[in-house]
Amino acid sequence: MSSLNITPLSSALGAQISGVDISQPLNLEQRDAIEQALLKYQVLFFRNQPIEPSQQARFAHYFGDLHIHPIYPNVPEQPEVLILDTAVTDVRDNAIWHTDVTFLPTPAMGAVLSAKLLPEFGGDTLWASGIAAYEALSAPMKALLEGLTATHDFTRSFPLERYGNTPQALAQWEEARRKNPPLSHPVIRTHPVSGRRSLFVNEGFTSKINELSETESEAVLKFLFAHATRPEFTIRWRWQKDDIAFWDNRVTQHYAVDDYRPARRVMQRATVLGDVPFFR
């Protein structure tokens, strides 16, 4: 059995992990134990893990291929690690409940986020369990949603008016938009490993439910966005420098609280690609 120490943090999701040094290569036992913990707790937190971008990418790569973000800046020598620096980039899109890169045909399986520079106060991140939210729905609501699909659109969180205001930024935005047209995913997603069902819509990227009228879609999405983020389905993490969070992006949403301006906050993220969402 792995030497990992696992401390659950809430009944919906979240656990703190100790007994592993993420800056070092993992052995198979450690890798498997972390994956099993991720499946069970959906978001894992590691304290006091100072790592370089290459080490962060190596850790993330144990769980899949890595994504290079089309908009956010990255570490030049390690482009799979993006930089969320409030002194450089407008990151207000993180202050909305969202699931990362659901505008991709194969949205992220997970992400590894490292805290590099933190404000004196504020800057917490919340996660919400789509599994807990789905399981709390009534049987009639589950029946309504099963089989429905929703459109996910890159431009909802990366609008032209904010990301195309210089010639270079406009060219980058147009290329990202061309490579990432709107696409559809199931409203209820089946986890490819655990088989558990989860809500899979998010305010950051989901624009409509395809099989409903515009009015119906707006009403149902409004309900689902509010329901999925009820406090009892969430956990809030107060960051310390060199903390790492690793979450299962297939079944969670998150929200980076923007309550620390004008202080600076710098985070680095490695994103692990997943597979095509499905429902069964």
mmCIF file with all atom_site columns, C-alpha atoms in Angstrom, residues 40-172:
data_model
loop_
_atom_site.group_PDB
_atom_site.id
_atom_site.type_symbol
_atom_site.label_atom_id
_atom_site.label_alt_id
_atom_site.label_comp_id
_atom_site.label_asym_id
_atom_site.label_entity_id
_atom_site.label_seq_id
_atom_site.pdbx_PDB_ins_code
_atom_site.Cartn_x
_atom_site.Cartn_y
_atom_site.Cartn_z
_atom_site.occupancy
_atom_site.B_iso_or_equiv
_atom_site.pdbx_formal_charge
_atom_site.auth_seq_id
_atom_site.auth_comp_id
_atom_site.auth_asym_id
_atom_site.auth_atom_id
_atom_site.pdbx_PDB_model_num
ATOM 1   C CA . LYS A 1 40  ? -12.589 9.322  -5.039  1.00 0.00 ? 40  LYS A CA 1
ATOM 2   C CA . TYR A 1 41  ? -12.102 12.921 -3.870  1.00 0.00 ? 41  TYR A CA 1
ATOM 3   C CA . GLN A 1 42  ? -12.129 14.799 -7.234  1.00 0.00 ? 42  GLN A CA 1
ATOM 4   C CA . VAL A 1 43  ? -9.682  17.505 -6.096  1.00 0.00 ? 43  VAL A CA 1
ATOM 5   C CA . LEU A 1 44  ? -6.434  16.914 -4.199  1.00 0.00 ? 44  LEU A CA 1
ATOM 6   C CA . PHE A 1 45  ? -4.313  19.458 -2.326  1.00 0.00 ? 45  PHE A CA 1
ATOM 7   C CA . PHE A 1 46  ? -0.596  19.201 -1.569  1.00 0.00 ? 46  PHE A CA 1
ATOM 8   C CA . ARG A 1 47  ? 1.105   21.661 0.799   1.00 0.00 ? 47  ARG A CA 1
ATOM 9   C CA . ASN A 1 48  ? 4.733   22.830 0.611   1.00 0.00 ? 48  ASN A CA 1
ATOM 10  C CA . GLN A 1 49  ? 5.592   21.562 -2.871  1.00 0.00 ? 49  GLN A CA 1
ATOM 11  C CA . PRO A 1 50  ? 8.092   23.986 -4.451  1.00 0.00 ? 50  PRO A CA 1
ATOM 12  C CA . ILE A 1 51  ? 8.485   22.807 -8.027  1.00 0.00 ? 51  ILE A CA 1
ATOM 13  C CA . GLU A 1 52  ? 9.975   24.014 -11.277 1.00 0.00 ? 52  GLU A CA 1
ATOM 14  C CA . PRO A 1 53  ? 7.823   24.106 -14.436 1.00 0.00 ? 53  PRO A CA 1
ATOM 15  C CA . SER A 1 54  ? 9.610   21.016 -15.796 1.00 0.00 ? 54  SER A CA 1
ATOM 16  C CA . GLN A 1 55  ? 8.756   19.102 -12.623 1.00 0.00 ? 55  GLN A CA 1
ATOM 17  C CA . GLN A 1 56  ? 5.162   20.278 -12.766 1.00 0.00 ? 56  GLN A CA 1
ATOM 18  C CA . ALA A 1 57  ? 4.864   19.135 -16.381 1.00 0.00 ? 57  ALA A CA 1
ATOM 19  C CA . ARG A 1 58  ? 6.444   15.785 -15.526 1.00 0.00 ? 58  ARG A CA 1
ATOM 20  C CA . PHE A 1 59  ? 3.988   15.194 -12.685 1.00 0.00 ? 59  PHE A CA 1
ATOM 21  C CA . ALA A 1 60  ? 0.996   16.142 -14.847 1.00 0.00 ? 60  ALA A CA 1
ATOM 22  C CA . HIS A 1 61  ? 2.240   13.965 -17.707 1.00 0.00 ? 61  HIS A CA 1
ATOM 23  C CA . TYR A 1 62  ? 1.964   10.847 -15.513 1.00 0.00 ? 62  TYR A CA 1
ATOM 24  C CA . PHE A 1 63  ? -1.795  11.187 -16.032 1.00 0.00 ? 63  PHE A CA 1
ATOM 25  C CA . GLY A 1 64  ? -1.957  11.988 -19.747 1.00 0.00 ? 64  GLY A CA 1
ATOM 26  C CA . ASP A 1 65  ? -0.835  14.200 -22.596 1.00 0.00 ? 65  ASP A CA 1
ATOM 27  C CA . LEU A 1 66  ? -0.596  17.917 -21.903 1.00 0.00 ? 66  LEU A CA 1
ATOM 28  C CA . HIS A 1 67  ? -2.428  20.815 -23.516 1.00 0.00 ? 67  HIS A CA 1
ATOM 29  C CA . ILE A 1 68  ? -0.908  24.096 -24.717 1.00 0.00 ? 68  ILE A CA 1
ATOM 30  C CA . HIS A 1 69  ? -3.410  26.898 -24.149 1.00 0.00 ? 69  HIS A CA 1
ATOM 31  C CA . PRO A 1 70  ? -4.280  28.997 -27.224 1.00 0.00 ? 70  PRO A CA 1
ATOM 32  C CA . ILE A 1 71  ? -4.548  32.322 -25.353 1.00 0.00 ? 71  ILE A CA 1
ATOM 33  C CA . TYR A 1 72  ? -2.809  32.401 -21.983 1.00 0.00 ? 72  TYR A CA 1
ATOM 34  C CA . PRO A 1 73  ? 0.972   32.958 -21.909 1.00 0.00 ? 73  PRO A CA 1
ATOM 35  C CA . ASN A 1 74  ? 3.171   30.026 -21.005 1.00 0.00 ? 74  ASN A CA 1
ATOM 36  C CA . VAL A 1 75  ? 6.612   29.289 -19.625 1.00 0.00 ? 75  VAL A CA 1
ATOM 37  C CA . PRO A 1 76  ? 8.868   29.667 -22.689 1.00 0.00 ? 76  PRO A CA 1
ATOM 38  C CA . GLU A 1 77  ? 11.022  26.642 -21.940 1.00 0.00 ? 77  GLU A CA 1
ATOM 39  C CA . GLN A 1 78  ? 7.986   24.585 -20.841 1.00 0.00 ? 78  GLN A CA 1
ATOM 40  C CA . PRO A 1 79  ? 5.038   25.649 -23.018 1.00 0.00 ? 79  PRO A CA 1
ATOM 41  C CA . GLU A 1 80  ? 2.700   23.046 -21.483 1.00 0.00 ? 80  GLU A CA 1
ATOM 42  C CA . VAL A 1 81  ? 2.752   25.151 -18.285 1.00 0.00 ? 81  VAL A CA 1
ATOM 43  C CA . LEU A 1 82  ? 0.634   28.290 -18.604 1.00 0.00 ? 82  LEU A CA 1
ATOM 44  C CA . ILE A 1 83  ? 1.053   31.396 -16.459 1.00 0.00 ? 83  ILE A CA 1
ATOM 45  C CA . LEU A 1 84  ? -1.853  33.117 -14.722 1.00 0.00 ? 84  LEU A CA 1
ATOM 46  C CA . ASP A 1 85  ? -0.236  36.388 -13.637 1.00 0.00 ? 85  ASP A CA 1
ATOM 47  C CA . THR A 1 86  ? -2.589  39.238 -12.790 1.00 0.00 ? 86  THR A CA 1
ATOM 48  C CA . ALA A 1 87  ? 0.168   41.765 -13.541 1.00 0.00 ? 87  ALA A CA 1
ATOM 49  C CA . VAL A 1 88  ? 0.367   40.526 -17.133 1.00 0.00 ? 88  VAL A CA 1
ATOM 50  C CA . THR A 1 89  ? -2.974  39.000 -18.132 1.00 0.00 ? 89  THR A CA 1
ATOM 51  C CA . ASP A 1 90  ? -6.611  39.830 -17.454 1.00 0.00 ? 90  ASP A CA 1
ATOM 52  C CA . VAL A 1 91  ? -7.692  36.659 -15.635 1.00 0.00 ? 91  VAL A CA 1
ATOM 53  C CA . ARG A 1 92  ? -11.185 37.751 -14.616 1.00 0.00 ? 92  ARG A CA 1
ATOM 54  C CA . ASP A 1 93  ? -12.527 34.755 -16.595 1.00 0.00 ? 93  ASP A CA 1
ATOM 55  C CA . ASN A 1 94  ? -11.307 32.584 -13.760 1.00 0.00 ? 94  ASN A CA 1
ATOM 56  C CA . ALA A 1 95  ? -13.666 34.456 -11.407 1.00 0.00 ? 95  ALA A CA 1
ATOM 57  C CA . ILE A 1 96  ? -16.635 32.604 -12.844 1.00 0.00 ? 96  ILE A CA 1
ATOM 58  C CA . TRP A 1 97  ? -17.635 28.998 -12.328 1.00 0.00 ? 97  TRP A CA 1
ATOM 59  C CA . HIS A 1 98  ? -16.043 27.052 -15.163 1.00 0.00 ? 98  HIS A CA 1
ATOM 60  C CA . THR A 1 99  ? -14.628 23.710 -16.215 1.00 0.00 ? 99  THR A CA 1
ATOM 61  C CA . ASP A 1 100 ? -11.353 24.087 -18.093 1.00 0.00 ? 100 ASP A CA 1
ATOM 62  C CA . VAL A 1 101 ? -11.240 24.021 -21.905 1.00 0.00 ? 101 VAL A CA 1
ATOM 63  C CA . THR A 1 102 ? -14.619 22.343 -22.508 1.00 0.00 ? 102 THR A CA 1
ATOM 64  C CA . PHE A 1 103 ? -14.450 24.036 -25.922 1.00 0.00 ? 103 PHE A CA 1
ATOM 65  C CA . LEU A 1 104 ? -12.128 21.175 -26.957 1.00 0.00 ? 104 LEU A CA 1
ATOM 66  C CA . PRO A 1 105 ? -13.389 17.892 -28.503 1.00 0.00 ? 105 PRO A CA 1
ATOM 67  C CA . THR A 1 106 ? -11.417 16.157 -25.728 1.00 0.00 ? 106 THR A CA 1
ATOM 68  C CA . PRO A 1 107 ? -11.677 18.508 -22.716 1.00 0.00 ? 107 PRO A CA 1
ATOM 69  C CA . ALA A 1 108 ? -9.100  18.328 -19.964 1.00 0.00 ? 108 ALA A CA 1
ATOM 70  C CA . MET A 1 109 ? -8.974  15.218 -17.807 1.00 0.00 ? 109 MET A CA 1
ATOM 71  C CA . GLY A 1 110 ? -7.420  17.291 -15.053 1.00 0.00 ? 110 GLY A CA 1
ATOM 72  C CA . ALA A 1 111 ? -5.125  20.146 -14.155 1.00 0.00 ? 111 ALA A CA 1
ATOM 73  C CA . VAL A 1 112 ? -2.203  20.728 -11.815 1.00 0.00 ? 112 VAL A CA 1
ATOM 74  C CA . LEU A 1 113 ? -2.112  24.255 -10.379 1.00 0.00 ? 113 LEU A CA 1
ATOM 75  C CA . SER A 1 114 ? 0.880   25.612 -8.450  1.00 0.00 ? 114 SER A CA 1
ATOM 76  C CA . ALA A 1 115 ? 0.810   28.757 -6.292  1.00 0.00 ? 115 ALA A CA 1
ATOM 77  C CA . LYS A 1 116 ? 3.853   30.937 -7.003  1.00 0.00 ? 116 LYS A CA 1
ATOM 78  C CA . LEU A 1 117 ? 2.994   34.420 -5.693  1.00 0.00 ? 117 LEU A CA 1
ATOM 79  C CA . LEU A 1 118 ? 0.002   35.157 -3.495  1.00 0.00 ? 118 LEU A CA 1
ATOM 80  C CA . PRO A 1 119 ? -1.680  38.303 -2.180  1.00 0.00 ? 119 PRO A CA 1
ATOM 81  C CA . GLU A 1 120 ? -1.536  39.009 1.549   1.00 0.00 ? 120 GLU A CA 1
ATOM 82  C CA . PHE A 1 121 ? -5.190  38.081 1.757   1.00 0.00 ? 121 PHE A CA 1
ATOM 83  C CA . GLY A 1 122 ? -7.855  36.790 -0.635  1.00 0.00 ? 122 GLY A CA 1
ATOM 84  C CA . GLY A 1 123 ? -7.356  34.810 -3.817  1.00 0.00 ? 123 GLY A CA 1
ATOM 85  C CA . ASP A 1 124 ? -8.958  31.559 -2.650  1.00 0.00 ? 124 ASP A CA 1
ATOM 86  C CA . THR A 1 125 ? -10.240 29.007 -5.166  1.00 0.00 ? 125 THR A CA 1
ATOM 87  C CA . LEU A 1 126 ? -13.469 27.032 -4.886  1.00 0.00 ? 126 LEU A CA 1
ATOM 88  C CA . TRP A 1 127 ? -14.267 23.699 -6.515  1.00 0.00 ? 127 TRP A CA 1
ATOM 89  C CA . ALA A 1 128 ? -17.705 22.141 -7.008  1.00 0.00 ? 128 ALA A CA 1
ATOM 90  C CA . SER A 1 129 ? -18.544 18.481 -7.545  1.00 0.00 ? 129 SER A CA 1
ATOM 91  C CA . GLY A 1 130 ? -20.633 17.748 -10.617 1.00 0.00 ? 130 GLY A CA 1
ATOM 92  C CA . ILE A 1 131 ? -21.211 14.258 -9.245  1.00 0.00 ? 131 ILE A CA 1
ATOM 93  C CA . ALA A 1 132 ? -22.755 15.556 -6.018  1.00 0.00 ? 132 ALA A CA 1
ATOM 94  C CA . ALA A 1 133 ? -24.840 18.036 -8.004  1.00 0.00 ? 133 ALA A CA 1
ATOM 95  C CA . TYR A 1 134 ? -26.136 15.359 -10.368 1.00 0.00 ? 134 TYR A CA 1
ATOM 96  C CA . GLU A 1 135 ? -26.962 12.931 -7.576  1.00 0.00 ? 135 GLU A CA 1
ATOM 97  C CA . ALA A 1 136 ? -28.977 15.621 -5.758  1.00 0.00 ? 136 ALA A CA 1
ATOM 98  C CA . LEU A 1 137 ? -31.292 16.171 -8.743  1.00 0.00 ? 137 LEU A CA 1
ATOM 99  C CA . SER A 1 138 ? -34.794 14.728 -8.676  1.00 0.00 ? 138 SER A CA 1
ATOM 100 C CA . ALA A 1 139 ? -35.557 11.681 -10.806 1.00 0.00 ? 139 ALA A CA 1
ATOM 101 C CA . PRO A 1 140 ? -37.754 13.718 -13.223 1.00 0.00 ? 140 PRO A CA 1
ATOM 102 C CA . MET A 1 141 ? -34.987 16.293 -13.717 1.00 0.00 ? 141 MET A CA 1
ATOM 103 C CA . LYS A 1 142 ? -32.429 13.556 -14.351 1.00 0.00 ? 142 LYS A CA 1
ATOM 104 C CA . ALA A 1 143 ? -34.776 12.009 -16.913 1.00 0.00 ? 143 ALA A CA 1
ATOM 105 C CA . LEU A 1 144 ? -35.190 15.380 -18.658 1.00 0.00 ? 144 LEU A CA 1
ATOM 106 C CA . LEU A 1 145 ? -31.449 15.979 -18.903 1.00 0.00 ? 145 LEU A CA 1
ATOM 107 C CA . GLU A 1 146 ? -30.330 12.503 -19.937 1.00 0.00 ? 146 GLU A CA 1
ATOM 108 C CA . GLY A 1 147 ? -29.614 12.445 -23.648 1.00 0.00 ? 147 GLY A CA 1
ATOM 109 C CA . LEU A 1 148 ? -29.499 16.222 -24.038 1.00 0.00 ? 148 LEU A CA 1
ATOM 110 C CA . THR A 1 149 ? -26.426 17.954 -25.444 1.00 0.00 ? 149 THR A CA 1
ATOM 111 C CA . ALA A 1 150 ? -25.083 21.463 -24.956 1.00 0.00 ? 150 ALA A CA 1
ATOM 112 C CA . THR A 1 151 ? -22.950 23.811 -27.034 1.00 0.00 ? 151 THR A CA 1
ATOM 113 C CA . HIS A 1 152 ? -19.621 24.914 -25.579 1.00 0.00 ? 152 HIS A CA 1
ATOM 114 C CA . ASP A 1 153 ? -18.123 28.082 -27.054 1.00 0.00 ? 153 ASP A CA 1
ATOM 115 C CA . PHE A 1 154 ? -14.558 29.374 -26.673 1.00 0.00 ? 154 PHE A CA 1
ATOM 116 C CA . THR A 1 155 ? -15.689 33.000 -27.079 1.00 0.00 ? 155 THR A CA 1
ATOM 117 C CA . ARG A 1 156 ? -17.844 33.050 -23.934 1.00 0.00 ? 156 ARG A CA 1
ATOM 118 C CA . SER A 1 157 ? -14.742 33.350 -21.758 1.00 0.00 ? 157 SER A CA 1
ATOM 119 C CA . PHE A 1 158 ? -12.414 34.776 -24.419 1.00 0.00 ? 158 PHE A CA 1
ATOM 120 C CA . PRO A 1 159 ? -14.450 37.501 -26.187 1.00 0.00 ? 159 PRO A CA 1
ATOM 121 C CA . LEU A 1 160 ? -12.953 39.400 -29.091 1.00 0.00 ? 160 LEU A CA 1
ATOM 122 C CA . GLU A 1 161 ? -13.374 42.799 -27.445 1.00 0.00 ? 161 GLU A CA 1
ATOM 123 C CA . ARG A 1 162 ? -10.997 41.801 -24.639 1.00 0.00 ? 162 ARG A CA 1
ATOM 124 C CA . TYR A 1 163 ? -8.598  39.438 -26.379 1.00 0.00 ? 163 TYR A CA 1
ATOM 125 C CA . GLY A 1 164 ? -8.239  41.040 -29.795 1.00 0.00 ? 164 GLY A CA 1
ATOM 126 C CA . ASN A 1 165 ? -7.341  44.642 -28.988 1.00 0.00 ? 165 ASN A CA 1
ATOM 127 C CA . THR A 1 166 ? -3.845  44.664 -30.560 1.00 0.00 ? 166 THR A CA 1
ATOM 128 C CA . PRO A 1 167 ? -2.824  43.327 -33.973 1.00 0.00 ? 167 PRO A CA 1
ATOM 129 C CA . GLN A 1 168 ? -0.823  40.511 -32.392 1.00 0.00 ? 168 GLN A CA 1
ATOM 130 C CA . ALA A 1 169 ? -3.572  39.621 -29.932 1.00 0.00 ? 169 ALA A CA 1
ATOM 131 C CA . LEU A 1 170 ? -6.190  39.750 -32.700 1.00 0.00 ? 170 LEU A CA 1
ATOM 132 C CA . ALA A 1 171 ? -4.195  37.352 -34.874 1.00 0.00 ? 171 ALA A CA 1
ATOM 133 C CA . GLN A 1 172 ? -3.771  34.980 -31.924 1.00 0.00 ? 172 GLN A CA 1
#
